[in-house]
């Protein structure tokens, strides 16, 4: 198939894996950031951002994040079977980035970066006090893929600041999540658009829906 606009092609077969990784990071955007808090078997608390993060399953509720290589977060989660994921809010931009510093094993990123933690409800791992949302998770499973490990966590509880919930639904303008882009770029929410899903019966009732989309 041909198209009108010239494209640059990035083929992993002909590229260094690090260079291809940078391309992937620049095109799979924006990515939500999981601020993953975990605890080692000796009880040391760890906090690190992971942007390879999404919902993996609806029922049972499961989220996933990926550890590229072996990091303290992955080791801790495997050791204790628990972690929390706090949403990374715009006001804590500098702190989120600083918790990705490669501090020596055993150093608490939260303490070094001035990120206040508080107890969670269902798991023994704390949550970020200044984050409006936390998912409390128990390890479901891990899948090793090449140099990375995907961690699946069963969500036991989602806690949201009262002020961020309106009519029973957490509101994006109160959550103000950060997202990760390529290179050293990050983004904030920007303009929020709303649109309803179109049920199939409406296409038959109103032919102009399709005509407008096709520009006819
Ligand atoms: C915004 C952001 C997103 C990141 N996403 C990931 C990721 O998805 N997977 C990963 O392995 N590392 C990711 N990193 C790097 C880790 O946070 C970093 O290696 C950290 O030091 C790991 O901490 P730990 O060894 O205490 O687990 C990210 C860093 C930043 C700043």
XYZ file of C-alpha atoms and ligand atoms in Angstrom:
247
model
C 0.000 0.000 0.000
C 1.298 3.484 -0.794
C 0.452 6.762 0.859
C 0.914 10.363 -0.147
C 3.279 11.433 2.639
C 6.911 10.292 2.719
C 7.863 8.360 5.873
C 11.126 7.680 7.701
C 11.310 3.976 8.524
C 12.881 2.694 11.745
C 13.541 -1.037 11.506
C 14.734 -2.710 14.734
C 16.567 -5.316 12.653
C 18.991 -2.676 11.405
C 19.349 -0.620 14.563
C 21.147 -0.692 17.867
C 18.591 -1.668 20.562
C 19.212 1.553 22.530
C 18.559 3.694 19.457
C 15.357 1.784 18.697
C 14.256 2.142 22.339
C 14.594 5.927 21.982
C 12.406 5.827 18.868
C 9.758 3.716 20.655
C 9.797 6.118 23.609
C 9.211 9.010 21.225
C 6.254 7.455 19.422
C 4.392 5.571 22.165
C 3.259 8.820 23.754
C 2.011 10.197 26.029
C 2.584 7.552 28.681
C 1.055 7.707 32.160
C 3.601 7.433 34.948
C 3.226 4.935 37.787
C 5.001 6.143 40.910
C 5.728 2.676 42.262
C 6.400 2.324 45.981
C 7.741 -0.993 47.241
C 9.487 -2.405 50.286
C 12.459 -4.745 50.478
C 12.399 -7.909 52.608
C 14.508 -5.982 55.161
C 11.859 -3.251 55.256
C 13.534 -0.520 53.182
C 11.030 1.603 51.267
C 11.678 2.390 47.597
C 9.964 4.836 45.238
C 10.531 4.991 41.458
C 8.612 6.229 38.389
C 7.679 3.751 35.635
C 6.070 5.000 32.433
C 5.652 1.592 30.831
C 2.384 1.332 32.706
C -1.253 0.616 31.913
C -4.400 -1.328 32.835
C -3.901 -5.003 31.980
C -7.271 -6.511 32.904
C -10.704 -5.257 33.928
C -12.005 -8.266 35.856
C -10.107 -9.056 37.957
C -8.665 -5.534 38.081
C -4.994 -5.780 37.166
C -2.436 -3.138 36.242
C 0.991 -3.675 34.741
C 4.323 -1.916 34.683
C 7.586 -2.938 33.078
C 11.002 -3.011 34.668
C 13.634 -2.555 31.986
C 16.414 -4.668 33.443
C 16.489 -5.621 37.106
C 15.854 -2.721 39.441
C 15.199 -2.448 43.178
C 11.466 -2.038 42.517
C 11.255 -5.384 40.726
C 13.339 -7.191 43.359
C 11.228 -5.746 46.190
C 7.914 -6.637 44.542
C 9.105 -10.188 43.951
C 10.310 -10.434 47.571
C 7.241 -9.056 49.351
C 4.411 -9.391 46.799
C 3.075 -5.887 47.431
C 3.353 -2.434 45.904
C 1.449 0.806 45.526
C 1.117 2.938 42.410
C 0.543 6.621 43.058
C -0.462 8.989 40.267
C 2.300 11.503 39.496
C 0.707 14.940 39.946
C 1.918 18.053 38.126
C 2.884 19.937 41.326
C 5.421 17.174 42.165
C 7.150 17.255 38.741
C 10.687 17.830 40.114
C 10.249 15.219 42.837
C 8.979 12.535 40.419
C 12.024 13.033 38.208
C 14.418 13.051 41.181
C 13.109 9.693 42.435
C 14.495 8.143 39.228
C 18.040 8.935 40.394
C 20.237 5.820 40.614
C 20.759 6.101 44.363
C 22.705 3.192 45.916
C 20.629 0.170 46.963
C 18.945 0.790 50.309
C 18.807 4.600 50.056
C 15.222 5.877 50.319
C 14.384 8.009 47.265
C 11.359 9.407 49.096
C 13.530 10.724 51.951
C 16.219 12.096 49.637
C 13.680 13.859 47.420
C 11.398 15.171 50.171
C 8.410 13.062 49.117
C 6.119 12.479 52.105
C 4.725 8.962 52.417
C 1.771 7.811 54.513
C 0.317 4.405 55.377
C -1.886 2.647 52.811
C -5.179 0.938 53.692
C -4.778 -2.673 52.461
C -1.071 -3.255 51.897
C 1.909 -2.682 54.157
C 3.703 -0.548 51.543
C 3.063 3.204 51.973
C 1.607 5.608 49.399
C 2.635 9.125 48.324
C 0.786 11.561 50.605
C 0.865 14.368 48.018
C -0.630 12.262 45.225
C -4.414 12.385 44.740
C -4.671 8.710 43.665
C -3.125 5.466 44.841
C -3.702 1.908 43.612
C -2.866 -0.661 46.273
C -1.656 -3.844 44.592
C -0.663 -7.425 45.325
C 1.657 -9.175 42.900
C -0.333 -11.263 40.418
C 2.490 -12.511 38.210
C 5.518 -11.470 36.223
C 6.434 -12.174 32.620
C 10.028 -12.034 31.472
C 10.412 -10.581 27.959
C 14.006 -10.315 26.780
C 15.751 -7.669 28.885
C 12.549 -6.590 30.630
C 10.050 -7.942 33.137
C 6.365 -7.077 33.050
C 4.858 -6.950 36.531
C 1.126 -7.554 36.908
C -0.519 -6.343 40.102
C -4.002 -7.180 41.281
C -5.614 -3.925 42.386
C -6.989 -4.344 45.915
C -8.064 -0.745 46.401
C -8.044 2.613 44.647
C -8.058 5.590 47.003
C -8.716 9.102 45.670
C -8.704 12.439 47.468
C -12.295 13.439 48.251
C -11.792 16.839 46.630
C -10.834 15.125 43.343
C -14.069 13.100 43.128
C -17.207 14.716 41.736
C -20.494 12.783 41.369
C -18.670 9.548 42.109
C -16.025 9.990 39.395
C -12.425 11.165 39.821
C -11.998 14.363 37.754
C -9.044 14.942 35.481
C -8.771 18.667 36.300
C -8.209 17.762 39.963
C -5.815 14.893 39.283
C -3.492 16.835 36.941
C -1.369 13.793 35.998
C 2.034 14.140 34.373
C 2.859 12.030 31.339
C 6.128 10.955 29.777
C 7.107 11.683 26.179
C 10.352 10.980 24.284
C 13.834 12.163 25.299
C 13.626 14.290 28.431
C 10.189 15.587 27.541
C 7.138 15.346 29.773
C 3.623 16.685 29.340
C 0.655 17.853 31.338
C -2.993 17.305 30.471
C -3.667 20.310 28.215
C -7.024 20.618 26.462
C -9.616 17.992 27.429
C -12.111 17.020 24.698
C -15.345 15.076 25.204
C -17.194 12.959 22.641
C -19.794 10.175 22.891
C -19.321 6.708 21.361
C -21.612 6.248 18.300
C -23.909 3.187 18.581
C -24.298 1.327 15.269
C -28.067 1.957 15.063
C -27.420 5.712 14.761
C -25.449 5.202 11.530
C -28.606 3.778 9.913
C -30.859 6.462 11.409
C -28.630 9.341 10.374
C -26.591 8.862 7.157
C -24.995 12.302 7.634
C -22.771 10.863 10.412
C -20.817 8.800 7.900
C -21.024 11.452 5.181
C -19.419 14.059 7.428
C -16.599 11.677 8.436
C -15.906 10.736 4.823
C -16.081 14.382 3.789
C -18.764 13.667 1.169
C 9.274 9.481 34.100
C 10.132 8.256 34.190
C 9.637 7.044 33.750
C 10.394 5.882 33.855
N 9.858 4.707 33.417
C 10.544 3.554 33.591
C 9.961 2.301 33.209
O 8.833 2.231 32.714
N 10.679 1.183 33.446
C 11.932 1.215 34.007
O 12.537 0.166 34.189
N 12.512 2.387 34.365
C 11.834 3.542 34.190
N 12.393 4.729 34.566
C 13.690 4.721 35.228
C 13.582 4.308 36.709
O 12.672 5.139 37.408
C 14.967 4.405 37.364
O 15.821 3.478 36.742
C 14.941 4.179 38.865
O 16.209 4.503 39.391
C 14.605 2.765 39.245
O 14.573 2.743 40.639
P 14.787 1.446 41.518
O 16.110 0.807 41.141
O 14.784 2.004 42.911
O 13.632 0.524 41.248
C 11.687 5.927 34.428
C 12.209 7.165 34.844
C 11.441 8.312 34.716
C 11.998 9.629 35.179
